[in-house]
Tab-separated table of C-alpha atoms and ligand atoms in Angstrom:
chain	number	residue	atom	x	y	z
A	18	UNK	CA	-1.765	22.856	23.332
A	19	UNK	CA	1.208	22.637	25.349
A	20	UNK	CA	4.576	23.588	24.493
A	21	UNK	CA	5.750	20.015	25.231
A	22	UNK	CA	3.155	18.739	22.883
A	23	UNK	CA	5.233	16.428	20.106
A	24	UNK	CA	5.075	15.649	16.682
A	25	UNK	CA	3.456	13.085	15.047
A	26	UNK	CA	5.149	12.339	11.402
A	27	UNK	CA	2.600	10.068	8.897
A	28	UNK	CA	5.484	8.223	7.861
A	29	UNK	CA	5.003	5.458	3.986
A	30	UNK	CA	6.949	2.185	5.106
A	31	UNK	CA	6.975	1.694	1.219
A	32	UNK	CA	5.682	-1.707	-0.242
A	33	UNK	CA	7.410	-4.211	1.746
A	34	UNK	CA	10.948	-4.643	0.827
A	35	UNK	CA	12.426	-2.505	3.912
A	36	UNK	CA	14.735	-1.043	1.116
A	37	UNK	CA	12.593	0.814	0.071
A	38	UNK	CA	12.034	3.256	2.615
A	39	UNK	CA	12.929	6.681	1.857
A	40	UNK	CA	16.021	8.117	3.928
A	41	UNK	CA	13.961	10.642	5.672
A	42	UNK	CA	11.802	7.691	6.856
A	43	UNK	CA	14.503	5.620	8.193
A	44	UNK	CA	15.981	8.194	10.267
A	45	UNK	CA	12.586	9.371	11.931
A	46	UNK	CA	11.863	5.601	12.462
A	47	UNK	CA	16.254	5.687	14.022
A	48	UNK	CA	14.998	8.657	16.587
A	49	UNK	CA	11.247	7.921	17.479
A	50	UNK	CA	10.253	7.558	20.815
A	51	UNK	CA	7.146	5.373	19.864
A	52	UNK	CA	5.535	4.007	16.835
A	53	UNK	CA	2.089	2.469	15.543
A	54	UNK	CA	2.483	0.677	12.930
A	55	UNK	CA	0.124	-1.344	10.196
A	56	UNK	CA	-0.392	-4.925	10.008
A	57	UNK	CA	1.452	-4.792	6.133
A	58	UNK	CA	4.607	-3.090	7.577
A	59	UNK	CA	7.658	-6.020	7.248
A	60	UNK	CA	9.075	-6.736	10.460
A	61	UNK	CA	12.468	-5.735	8.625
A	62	UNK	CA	11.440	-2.016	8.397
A	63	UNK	CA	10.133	-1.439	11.588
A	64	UNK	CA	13.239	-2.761	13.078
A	65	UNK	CA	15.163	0.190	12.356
A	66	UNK	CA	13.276	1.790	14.878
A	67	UNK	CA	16.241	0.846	17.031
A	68	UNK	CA	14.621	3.096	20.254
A	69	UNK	CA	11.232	2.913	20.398
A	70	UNK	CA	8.404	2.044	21.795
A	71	UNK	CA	6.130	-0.124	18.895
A	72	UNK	CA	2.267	-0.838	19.061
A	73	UNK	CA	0.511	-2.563	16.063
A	74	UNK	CA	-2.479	-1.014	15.400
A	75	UNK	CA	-3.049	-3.165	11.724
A	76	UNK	CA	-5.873	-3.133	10.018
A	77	UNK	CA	-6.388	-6.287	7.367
A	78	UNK	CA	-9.196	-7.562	6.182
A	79	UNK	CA	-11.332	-10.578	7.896
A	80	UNK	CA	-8.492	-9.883	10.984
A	81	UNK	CA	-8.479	-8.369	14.092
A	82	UNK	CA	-9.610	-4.590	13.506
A	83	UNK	CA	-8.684	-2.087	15.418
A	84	UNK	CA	-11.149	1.172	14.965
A	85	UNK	CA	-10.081	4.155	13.744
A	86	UNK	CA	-10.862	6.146	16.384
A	87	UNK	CA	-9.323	4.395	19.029
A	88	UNK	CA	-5.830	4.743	16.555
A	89	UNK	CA	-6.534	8.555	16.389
A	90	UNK	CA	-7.067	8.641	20.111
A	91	UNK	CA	-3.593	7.034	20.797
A	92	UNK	CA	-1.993	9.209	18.384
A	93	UNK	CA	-2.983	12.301	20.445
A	94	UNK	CA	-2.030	10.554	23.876
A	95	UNK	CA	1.294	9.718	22.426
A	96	UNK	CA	2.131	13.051	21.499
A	97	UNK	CA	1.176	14.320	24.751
A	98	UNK	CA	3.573	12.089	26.326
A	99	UNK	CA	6.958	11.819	23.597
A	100	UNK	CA	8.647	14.224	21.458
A	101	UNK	CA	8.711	12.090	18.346
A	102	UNK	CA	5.790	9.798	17.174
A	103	UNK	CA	5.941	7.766	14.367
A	104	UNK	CA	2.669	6.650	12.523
A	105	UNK	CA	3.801	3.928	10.029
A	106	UNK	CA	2.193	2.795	7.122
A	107	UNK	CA	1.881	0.740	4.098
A	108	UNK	CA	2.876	1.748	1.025
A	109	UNK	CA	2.286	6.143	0.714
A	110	UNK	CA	0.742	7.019	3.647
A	111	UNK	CA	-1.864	9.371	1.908
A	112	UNK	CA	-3.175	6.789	-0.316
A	113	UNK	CA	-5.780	4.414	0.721
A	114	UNK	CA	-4.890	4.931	4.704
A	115	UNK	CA	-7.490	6.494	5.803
A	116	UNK	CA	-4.015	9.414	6.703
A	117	UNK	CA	-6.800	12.311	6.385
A	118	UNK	CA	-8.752	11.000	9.390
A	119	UNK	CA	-5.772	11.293	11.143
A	120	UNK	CA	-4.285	14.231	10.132
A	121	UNK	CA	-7.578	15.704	10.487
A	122	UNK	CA	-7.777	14.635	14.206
A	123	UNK	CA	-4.574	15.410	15.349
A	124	UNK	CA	-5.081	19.151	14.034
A	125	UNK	CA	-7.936	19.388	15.566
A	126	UNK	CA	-6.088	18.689	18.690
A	127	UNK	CA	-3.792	20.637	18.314
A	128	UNK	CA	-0.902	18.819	17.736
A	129	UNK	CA	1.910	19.275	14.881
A	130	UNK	CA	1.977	16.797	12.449
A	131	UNK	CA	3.825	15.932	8.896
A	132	UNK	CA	3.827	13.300	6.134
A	133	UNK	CA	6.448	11.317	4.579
A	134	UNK	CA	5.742	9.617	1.070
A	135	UNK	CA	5.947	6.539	1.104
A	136	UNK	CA	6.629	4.120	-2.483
A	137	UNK	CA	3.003	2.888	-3.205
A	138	UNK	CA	2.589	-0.544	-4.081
A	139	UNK	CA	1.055	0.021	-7.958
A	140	UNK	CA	4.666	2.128	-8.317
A	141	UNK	CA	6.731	-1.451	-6.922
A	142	UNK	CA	4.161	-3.821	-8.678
A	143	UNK	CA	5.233	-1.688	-12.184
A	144	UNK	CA	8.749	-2.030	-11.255
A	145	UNK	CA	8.961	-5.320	-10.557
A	146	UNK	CA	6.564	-6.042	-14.070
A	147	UNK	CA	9.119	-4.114	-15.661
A	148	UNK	CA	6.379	-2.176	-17.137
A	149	UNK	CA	5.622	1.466	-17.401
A	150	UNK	CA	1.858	2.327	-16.070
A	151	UNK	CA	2.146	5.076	-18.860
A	152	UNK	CA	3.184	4.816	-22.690
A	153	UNK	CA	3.131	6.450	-25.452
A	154	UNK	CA	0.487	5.629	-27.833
A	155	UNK	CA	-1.139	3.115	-25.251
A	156	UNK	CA	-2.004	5.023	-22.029
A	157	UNK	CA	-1.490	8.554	-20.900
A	158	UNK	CA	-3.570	8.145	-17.684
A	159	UNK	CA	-3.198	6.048	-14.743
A	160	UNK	CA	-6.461	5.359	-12.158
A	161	UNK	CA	-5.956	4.057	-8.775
A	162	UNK	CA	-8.970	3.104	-7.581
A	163	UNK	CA	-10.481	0.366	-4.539
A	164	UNK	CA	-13.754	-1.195	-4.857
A	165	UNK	CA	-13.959	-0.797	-1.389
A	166	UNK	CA	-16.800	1.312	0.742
A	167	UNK	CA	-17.595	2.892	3.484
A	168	UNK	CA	-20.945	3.112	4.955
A	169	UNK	CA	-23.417	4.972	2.513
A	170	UNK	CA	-21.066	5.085	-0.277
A	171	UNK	CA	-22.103	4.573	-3.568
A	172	UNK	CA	-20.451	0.845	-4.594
A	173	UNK	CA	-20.803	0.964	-7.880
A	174	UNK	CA	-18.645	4.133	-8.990
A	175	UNK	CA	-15.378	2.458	-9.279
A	176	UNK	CA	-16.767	0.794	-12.216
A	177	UNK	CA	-16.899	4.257	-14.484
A	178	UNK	CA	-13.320	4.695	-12.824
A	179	UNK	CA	-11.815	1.507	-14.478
A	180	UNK	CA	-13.598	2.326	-17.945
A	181	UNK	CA	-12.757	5.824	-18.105
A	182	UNK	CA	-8.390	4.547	-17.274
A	183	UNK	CA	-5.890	3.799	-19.567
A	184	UNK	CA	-4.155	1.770	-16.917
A	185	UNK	CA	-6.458	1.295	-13.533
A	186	UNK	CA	-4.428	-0.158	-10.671
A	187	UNK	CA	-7.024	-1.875	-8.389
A	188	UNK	CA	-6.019	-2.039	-4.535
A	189	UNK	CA	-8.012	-3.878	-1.941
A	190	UNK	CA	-9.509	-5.927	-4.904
A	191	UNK	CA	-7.908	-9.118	-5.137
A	192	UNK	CA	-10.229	-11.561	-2.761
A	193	UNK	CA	-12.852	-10.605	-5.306
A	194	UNK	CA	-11.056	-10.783	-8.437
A	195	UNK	CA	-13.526	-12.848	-10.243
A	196	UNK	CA	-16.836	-11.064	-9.145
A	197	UNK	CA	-14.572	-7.966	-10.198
A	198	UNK	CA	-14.090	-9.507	-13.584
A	199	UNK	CA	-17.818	-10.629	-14.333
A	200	UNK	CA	-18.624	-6.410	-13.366
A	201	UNK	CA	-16.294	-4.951	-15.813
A	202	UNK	CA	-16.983	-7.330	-18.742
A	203	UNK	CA	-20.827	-6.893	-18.200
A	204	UNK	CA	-19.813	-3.334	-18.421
A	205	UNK	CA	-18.522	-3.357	-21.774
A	206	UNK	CA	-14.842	-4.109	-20.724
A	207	UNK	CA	-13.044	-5.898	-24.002
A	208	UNK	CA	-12.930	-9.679	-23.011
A	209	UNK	CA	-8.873	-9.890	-24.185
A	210	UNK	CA	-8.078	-6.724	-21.820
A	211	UNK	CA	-4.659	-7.480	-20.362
A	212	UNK	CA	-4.707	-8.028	-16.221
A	213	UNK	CA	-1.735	-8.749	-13.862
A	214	UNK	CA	-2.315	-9.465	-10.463
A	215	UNK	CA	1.017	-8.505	-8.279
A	216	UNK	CA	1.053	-10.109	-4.657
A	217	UNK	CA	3.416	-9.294	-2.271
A	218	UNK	CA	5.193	-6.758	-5.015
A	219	UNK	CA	8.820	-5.632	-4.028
A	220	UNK	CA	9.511	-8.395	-1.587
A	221	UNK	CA	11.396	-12.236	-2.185
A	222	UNK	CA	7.907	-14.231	-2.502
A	223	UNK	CA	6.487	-11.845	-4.988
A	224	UNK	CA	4.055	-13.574	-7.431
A	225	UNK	CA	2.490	-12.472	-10.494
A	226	UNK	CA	-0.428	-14.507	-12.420
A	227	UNK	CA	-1.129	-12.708	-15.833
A	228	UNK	CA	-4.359	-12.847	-17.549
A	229	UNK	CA	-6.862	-11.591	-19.403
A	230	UNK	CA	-10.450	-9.947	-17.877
A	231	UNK	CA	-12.344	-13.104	-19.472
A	232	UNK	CA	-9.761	-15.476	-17.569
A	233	UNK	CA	-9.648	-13.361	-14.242
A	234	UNK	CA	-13.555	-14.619	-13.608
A	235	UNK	CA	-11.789	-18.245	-12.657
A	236	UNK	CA	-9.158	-16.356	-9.822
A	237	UNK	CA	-10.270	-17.792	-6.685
A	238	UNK	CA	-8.415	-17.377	-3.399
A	239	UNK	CA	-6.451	-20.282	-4.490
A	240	UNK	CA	-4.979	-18.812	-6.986
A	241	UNK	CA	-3.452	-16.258	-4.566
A	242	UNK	CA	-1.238	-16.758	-1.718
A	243	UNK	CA	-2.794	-14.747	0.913
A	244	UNK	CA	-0.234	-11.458	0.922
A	245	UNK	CA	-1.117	-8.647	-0.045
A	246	UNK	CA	-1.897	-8.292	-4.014
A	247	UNK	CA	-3.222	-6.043	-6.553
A	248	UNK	CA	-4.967	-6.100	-9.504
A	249	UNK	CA	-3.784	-4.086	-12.600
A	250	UNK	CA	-5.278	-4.080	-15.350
A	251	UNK	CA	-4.776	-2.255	-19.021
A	252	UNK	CA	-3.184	-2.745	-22.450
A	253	UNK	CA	0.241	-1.736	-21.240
A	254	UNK	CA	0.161	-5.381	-19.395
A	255	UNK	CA	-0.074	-7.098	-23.176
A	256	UNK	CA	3.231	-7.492	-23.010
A	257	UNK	CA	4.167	-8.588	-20.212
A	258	UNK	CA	6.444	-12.098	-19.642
A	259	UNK	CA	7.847	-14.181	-17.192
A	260	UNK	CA	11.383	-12.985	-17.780
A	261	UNK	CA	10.500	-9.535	-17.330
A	262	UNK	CA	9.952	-9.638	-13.892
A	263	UNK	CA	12.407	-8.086	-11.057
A	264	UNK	CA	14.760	-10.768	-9.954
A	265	UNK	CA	14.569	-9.514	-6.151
A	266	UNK	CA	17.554	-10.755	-4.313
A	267	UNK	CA	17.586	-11.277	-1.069
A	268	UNK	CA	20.853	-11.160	-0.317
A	269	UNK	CA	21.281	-7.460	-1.478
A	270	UNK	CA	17.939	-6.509	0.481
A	271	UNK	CA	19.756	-7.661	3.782
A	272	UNK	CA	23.121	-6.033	2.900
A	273	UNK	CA	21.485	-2.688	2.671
A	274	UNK	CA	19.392	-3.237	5.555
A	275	UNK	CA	22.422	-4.068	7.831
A	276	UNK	CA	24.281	-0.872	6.637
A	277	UNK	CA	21.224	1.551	7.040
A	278	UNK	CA	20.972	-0.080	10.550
A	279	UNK	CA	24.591	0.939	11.815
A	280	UNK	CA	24.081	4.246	10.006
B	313	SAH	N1	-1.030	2.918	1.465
B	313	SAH	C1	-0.790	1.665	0.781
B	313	SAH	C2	-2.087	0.964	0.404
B	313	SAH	C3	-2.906	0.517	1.601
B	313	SAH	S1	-4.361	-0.356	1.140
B	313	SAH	C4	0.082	1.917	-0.455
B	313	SAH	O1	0.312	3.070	-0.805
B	313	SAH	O2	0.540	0.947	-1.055
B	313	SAH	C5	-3.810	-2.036	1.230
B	313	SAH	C6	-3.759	-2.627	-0.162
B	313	SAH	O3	-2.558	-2.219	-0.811
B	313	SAH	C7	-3.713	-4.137	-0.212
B	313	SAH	O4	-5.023	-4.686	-0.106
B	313	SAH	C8	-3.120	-4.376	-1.585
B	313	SAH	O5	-4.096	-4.196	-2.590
B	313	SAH	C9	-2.131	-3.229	-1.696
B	313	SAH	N2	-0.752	-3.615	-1.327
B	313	SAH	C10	-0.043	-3.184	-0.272
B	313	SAH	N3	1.206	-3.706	-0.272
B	313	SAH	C11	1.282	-4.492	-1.371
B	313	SAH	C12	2.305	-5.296	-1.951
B	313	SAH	N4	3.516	-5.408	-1.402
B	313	SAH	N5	2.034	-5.955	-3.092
B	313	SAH	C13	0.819	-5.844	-3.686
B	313	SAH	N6	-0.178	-5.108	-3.191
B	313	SAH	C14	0.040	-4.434	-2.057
């Protein structure tokens, strides 16, 4: 390729809270020329792209798709045409964001490209549980795992994932919580096995509904909010209360924001 050709930096937005970007994120997103961004990223983080250009090229489920191709496509046009690209997205970019299809097809083209972690939601959902994913004497093993497939896949493995974890952390799962509850126990899953389901972890309107694996066959959409949510499931949830969870305040969130902005 060119010598003009730019980069392209796969760049984690973290869960939601725009505090919770890493500092290397913030100041690519401070000095990008352009940036496509997913449908989860909060309108808070992708304003500290102060300069650029920003396309939404989100991806969430029953919406307005846009196909993965066509993103890879724009990500090679882009760097043809600006010195700094910004790919944002949810969460770690490497994990469940289809980053490899990128990566993949911007090396093919040629074009330079590097990754930013990001803080995955299952690592905010934890935090704001106040609950270690890991403990000693209950779980030394931590599965994140999506019942989701592609075309061809075999939909059934995810099932020998969640048996085989200590602590599974389910993403993509929550619009079929129950059906997801009537596998597992038919699958030898205890009936009293501890679940939390996070939506919208990190952020002000963050809800948790605690169960158990016999209970979770009654979550219906209802029972959820619409955001974003996951379902986590394991004996390290046993003990988890009302109390325990973050108190997220808002005010704080803003403060920071406003001070990373003038940075
Ligand atoms: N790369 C992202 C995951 C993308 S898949 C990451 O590392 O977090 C999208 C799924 O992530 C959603 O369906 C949901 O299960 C989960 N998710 C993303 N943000 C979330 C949040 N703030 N709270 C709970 N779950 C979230």
């Amino acid at each position: 390729m060119s010598a003009q050709t730019g980069v392209v930096h796969l760049v984690g937005a973290g869960p939601g809270a725009a505090d919770l970007i890493t500092v290397r994120a913030a100041r690519l997103l401070a000095q990008a020329d352009i940036v496509f961004y997913d449908a989860l990223v909060h309108p808070e983080t992708l304003a500290l792209a102060i300069r650029a250009e920003k396309v939404a090229v989100g991806k969430r489920c029953g919406k307005h798709s846009t196909q993965q191709r066509f993103i890879n496509k724009r990500l090679i046009d882009a760097a043809r045409k600006h010195a700094l690209v910004v790919r944002l997205k949810g969460g770690d970019p490497m994990l469940f964001g289809r980053a490899q299809e990128e990566l993949d097809a911007l090396k093919a083209a040629g074009i330079r490209c590097e990754v930013v972690p990001g803080v995955t939601a299952a690592l905010a959902a934890s935090a704001d549980l106040k609950t270690s994913l890991t403990r000693r004497g209950v779980s030394r093993n931590v599965t994140f795992v999506t019942p989701r497939v592609g075309e061809g896949e075999d939909a059934s493995d995810w099932i020998a994932s969640v048996r085989n974890a200590d602590t599974t952390v389910m993403y993509m799962a929550a619009g079929q919580a129950a059906a997801i509850a009537v596998k597992l126990l038919a699958n030898g899953l205890p009936s009293d096995m501890p679940v939390a389901i996070v939506e919208n972890a990190s952020l002000p309107n963050m809800t948790v509904v605690r169960t158990t694996l016999n209970e979770m066959r009654s979550v219906t959409d209802r029972t959820l909010h619409g955001g974003p949510a996951l379902l986590m499931i394991g004996r390290v949830f046993n003990a988890v209360t009302n109390e325990d969870t973050n108190r997220i305040d808002v005010d704080v969130v803003r403060e920071v924001l406003t001070a990373s902005r003038c940075a």
